[in-house]
Every structure is written in C-alpha cells, then in structure tokens.
mmCIF file of C-alpha atoms in Angstrom:
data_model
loop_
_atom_site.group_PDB
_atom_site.id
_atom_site.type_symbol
_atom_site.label_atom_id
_atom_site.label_comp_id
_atom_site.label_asym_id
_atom_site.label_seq_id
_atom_site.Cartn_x
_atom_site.Cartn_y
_atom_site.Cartn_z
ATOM 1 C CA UNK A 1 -45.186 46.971 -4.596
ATOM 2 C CA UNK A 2 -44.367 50.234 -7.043
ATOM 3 C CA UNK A 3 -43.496 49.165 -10.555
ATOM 4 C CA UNK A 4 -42.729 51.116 -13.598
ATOM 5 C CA UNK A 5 -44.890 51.136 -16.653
ATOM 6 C CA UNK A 6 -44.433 52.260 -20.110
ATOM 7 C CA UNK A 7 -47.714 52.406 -22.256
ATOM 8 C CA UNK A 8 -47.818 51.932 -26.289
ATOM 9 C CA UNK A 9 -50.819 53.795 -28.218
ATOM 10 C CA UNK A 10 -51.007 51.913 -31.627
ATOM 11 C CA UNK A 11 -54.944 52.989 -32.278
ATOM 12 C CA UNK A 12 -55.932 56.602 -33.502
ATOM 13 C CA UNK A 13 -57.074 59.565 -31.194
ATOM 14 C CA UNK A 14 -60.658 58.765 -32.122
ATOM 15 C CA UNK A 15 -63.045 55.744 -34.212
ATOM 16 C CA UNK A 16 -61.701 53.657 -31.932
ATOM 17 C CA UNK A 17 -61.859 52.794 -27.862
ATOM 18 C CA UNK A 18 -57.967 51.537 -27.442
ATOM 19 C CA UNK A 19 -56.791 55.158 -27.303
ATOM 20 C CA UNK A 20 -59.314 55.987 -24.410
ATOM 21 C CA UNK A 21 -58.729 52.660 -22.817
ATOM 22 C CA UNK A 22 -54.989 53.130 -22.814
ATOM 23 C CA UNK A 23 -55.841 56.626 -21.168
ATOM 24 C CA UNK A 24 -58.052 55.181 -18.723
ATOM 25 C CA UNK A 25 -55.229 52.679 -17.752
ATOM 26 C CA UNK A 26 -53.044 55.086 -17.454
ATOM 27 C CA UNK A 27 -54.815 57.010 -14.615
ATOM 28 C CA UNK A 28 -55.284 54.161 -12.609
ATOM 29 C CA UNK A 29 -51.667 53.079 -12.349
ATOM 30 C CA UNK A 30 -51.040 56.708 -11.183
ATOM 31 C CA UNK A 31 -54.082 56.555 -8.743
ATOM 32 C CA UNK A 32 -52.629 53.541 -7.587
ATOM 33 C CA UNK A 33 -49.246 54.207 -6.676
ATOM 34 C CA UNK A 34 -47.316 53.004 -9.754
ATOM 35 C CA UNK A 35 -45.413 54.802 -12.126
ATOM 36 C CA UNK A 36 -45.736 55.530 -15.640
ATOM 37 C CA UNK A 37 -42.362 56.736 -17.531
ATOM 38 C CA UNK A 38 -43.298 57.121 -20.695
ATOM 39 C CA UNK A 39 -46.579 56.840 -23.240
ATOM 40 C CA UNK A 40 -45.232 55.842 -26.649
ATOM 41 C CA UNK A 41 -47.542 56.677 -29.432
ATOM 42 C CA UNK A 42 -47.298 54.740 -32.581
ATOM 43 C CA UNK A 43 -48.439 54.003 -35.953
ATOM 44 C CA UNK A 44 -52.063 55.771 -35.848
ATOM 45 C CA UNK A 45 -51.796 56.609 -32.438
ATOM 46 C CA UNK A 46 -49.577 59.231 -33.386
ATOM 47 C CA UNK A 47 -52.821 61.111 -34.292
ATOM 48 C CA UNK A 48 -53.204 62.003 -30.107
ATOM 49 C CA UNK A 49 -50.280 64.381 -30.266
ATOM 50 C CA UNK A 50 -52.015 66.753 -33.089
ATOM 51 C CA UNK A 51 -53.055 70.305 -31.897
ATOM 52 C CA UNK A 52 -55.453 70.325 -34.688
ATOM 53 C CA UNK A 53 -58.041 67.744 -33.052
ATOM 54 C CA UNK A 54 -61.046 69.552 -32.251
ATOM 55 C CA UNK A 55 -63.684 67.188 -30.584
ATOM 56 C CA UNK A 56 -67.277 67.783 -30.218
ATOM 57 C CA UNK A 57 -68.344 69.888 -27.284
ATOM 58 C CA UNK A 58 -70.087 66.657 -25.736
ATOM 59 C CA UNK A 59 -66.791 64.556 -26.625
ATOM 60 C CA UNK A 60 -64.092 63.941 -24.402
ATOM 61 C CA UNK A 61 -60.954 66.231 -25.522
ATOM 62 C CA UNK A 62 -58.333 62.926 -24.869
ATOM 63 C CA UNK A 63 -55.069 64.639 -26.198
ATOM 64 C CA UNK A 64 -56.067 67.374 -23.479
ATOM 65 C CA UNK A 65 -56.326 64.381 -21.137
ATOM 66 C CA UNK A 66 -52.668 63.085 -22.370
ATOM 67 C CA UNK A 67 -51.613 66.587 -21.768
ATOM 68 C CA UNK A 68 -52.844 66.783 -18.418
ATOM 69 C CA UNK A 69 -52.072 63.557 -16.962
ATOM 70 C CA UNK A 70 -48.248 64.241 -18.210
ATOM 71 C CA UNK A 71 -47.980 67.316 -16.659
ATOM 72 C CA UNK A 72 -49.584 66.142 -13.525
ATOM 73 C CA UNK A 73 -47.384 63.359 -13.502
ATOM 74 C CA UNK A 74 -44.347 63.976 -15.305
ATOM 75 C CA UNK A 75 -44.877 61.011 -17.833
ATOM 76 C CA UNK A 76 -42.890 61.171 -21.372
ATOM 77 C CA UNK A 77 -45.328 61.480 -24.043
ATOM 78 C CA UNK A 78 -43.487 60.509 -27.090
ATOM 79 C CA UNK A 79 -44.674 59.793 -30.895
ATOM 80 C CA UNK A 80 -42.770 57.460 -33.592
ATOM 81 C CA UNK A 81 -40.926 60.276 -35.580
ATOM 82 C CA UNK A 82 -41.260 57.948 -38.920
ATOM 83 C CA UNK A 83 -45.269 56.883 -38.007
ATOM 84 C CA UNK A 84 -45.972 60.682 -37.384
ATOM 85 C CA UNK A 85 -44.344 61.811 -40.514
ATOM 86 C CA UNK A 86 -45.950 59.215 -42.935
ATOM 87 C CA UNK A 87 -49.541 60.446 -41.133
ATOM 88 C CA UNK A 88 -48.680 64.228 -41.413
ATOM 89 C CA UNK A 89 -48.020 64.794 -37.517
ATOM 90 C CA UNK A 90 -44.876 67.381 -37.815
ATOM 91 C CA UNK A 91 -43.203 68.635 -34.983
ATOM 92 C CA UNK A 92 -41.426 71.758 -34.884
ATOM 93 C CA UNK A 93 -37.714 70.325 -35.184
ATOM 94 C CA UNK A 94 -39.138 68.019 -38.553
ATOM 95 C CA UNK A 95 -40.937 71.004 -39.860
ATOM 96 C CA UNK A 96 -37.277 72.867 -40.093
ATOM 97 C CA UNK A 97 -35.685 69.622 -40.899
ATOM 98 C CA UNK A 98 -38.219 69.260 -44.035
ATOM 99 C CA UNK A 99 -38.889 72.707 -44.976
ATOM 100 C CA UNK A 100 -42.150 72.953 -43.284
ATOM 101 C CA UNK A 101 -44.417 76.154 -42.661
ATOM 102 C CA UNK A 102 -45.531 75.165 -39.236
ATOM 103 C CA UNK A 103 -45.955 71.849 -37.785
ATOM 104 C CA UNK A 104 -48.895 70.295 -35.492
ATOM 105 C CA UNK A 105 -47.855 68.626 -32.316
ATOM 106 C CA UNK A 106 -49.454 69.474 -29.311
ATOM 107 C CA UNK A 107 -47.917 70.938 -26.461
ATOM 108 C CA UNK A 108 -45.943 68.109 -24.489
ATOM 109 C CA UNK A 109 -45.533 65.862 -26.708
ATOM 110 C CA UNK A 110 -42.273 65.402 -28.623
ATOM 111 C CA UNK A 111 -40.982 63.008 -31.677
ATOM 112 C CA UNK A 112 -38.472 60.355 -31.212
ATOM 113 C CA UNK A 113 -37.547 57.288 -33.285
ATOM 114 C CA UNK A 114 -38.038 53.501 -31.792
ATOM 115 C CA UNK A 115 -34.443 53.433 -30.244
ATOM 116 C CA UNK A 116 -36.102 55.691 -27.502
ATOM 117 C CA UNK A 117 -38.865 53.180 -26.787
ATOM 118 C CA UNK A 118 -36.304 49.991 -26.633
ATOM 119 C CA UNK A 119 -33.997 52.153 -24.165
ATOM 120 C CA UNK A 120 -37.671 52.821 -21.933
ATOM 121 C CA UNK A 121 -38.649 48.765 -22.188
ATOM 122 C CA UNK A 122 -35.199 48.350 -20.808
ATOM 123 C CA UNK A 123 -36.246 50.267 -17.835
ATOM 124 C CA UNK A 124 -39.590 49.114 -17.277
ATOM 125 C CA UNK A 125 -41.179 46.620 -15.277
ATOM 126 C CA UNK A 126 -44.500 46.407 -17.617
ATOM 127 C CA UNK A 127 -45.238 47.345 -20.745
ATOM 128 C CA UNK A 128 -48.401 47.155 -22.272
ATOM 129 C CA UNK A 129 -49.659 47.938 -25.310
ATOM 130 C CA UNK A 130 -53.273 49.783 -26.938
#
C-alpha cells in the first residue's frame, strides 16, 4: 500500500538532529515506494532553504540534500512566508515586495503562507512533523 506524505520541518538547518531526521525519513518513504508531496518548513526550519549555509567540509551539506531529494523526486519544498521573513530568509518575490537588494533562498525552494500547507494536509494520507 502507496500513501502520500507531507513532512513539517519546525527545527533549524543545524544545532539540532530533527532537521536531519526529518531528511532521513524522507528518503526512506521514497526508497520505499511512498510518496512525499510536499516538505513544509516552518518556524526555524525555515533556516534549510538559505543559500548562505556553508557547512564544514566534514559536515553533511542537508539543504543540498533537500535540494536533491526534490529534484529527484519532484517533492514541494516550501517555507512559511511569515516564519522566513521574521528569521531573515527572503525570497526573490519578498525581496521586490519589501524593497530588498537580493534575497537568500536556495534554489527549489519557494515561500508560501500556511493556507498552502492546510490545502496539502487535505491531500495527504500522513503527515508528520520534525
């Protein structure tokens, strides 16, 4: 039996195991069969999406990882628009919105508000949260 998952990251890129955990889970829902719509990040997990994390070379690069498991598996990776702004995680649409000079969102993510996560729990079989 197939069912469809939708993750939520609450803990920060790094200091803590919950992002790495929720990673780990992650890849074995996919390696099992299942499907995983969408990886909502939220409050300090918001910090996964930056492009400005810059791990040590011994360190595991887990917004990479994020990147890479999305792409491989066409999974939404989505941040709280109002938890990334308070934390100074800008994407490029908020950066014009606010008269920004850049912003700092990695590649494949993007910003949505928590309408978008109720409309995903409607869909999903599972939902667990980091």
């Amino acid at each position: 039996m197939t069912l469809n998952y939708v993750i939520v990251v609450s803990a920060p890129v790094y200091g803590r195991q919950s992002s790495m955990t929720a990673y780990r889970f992650a890849e074995a829902l996919v390696a099992q069969g299942h499907t995983l719509s969408k990886v909502f990040f939220y409050q300090d997990g918001v910090s996964n999406a930056s492009s400005l994390t810059v791990p040590a070379n011994d360190e595991f690069d887990l917004v990479s990882a994020w990147q890479a498991l999305a792409k491989a598996h066409d999974v939404e990776l989505e941040t709280c628009v109002a938890a990334a702004l308070r934390r100074g995680q800008i994407g490029e649409d908020e950066a014009k919105l606010h008269g920004l000079s850049s912003s700092n969102m990695a590649a494949g993510f993007s910003q949505a508000g928590l309408g978008a996560l109720s409309e995903a729990l409607l869909t999903a079989d599972r939902v667990v949260q980091f």
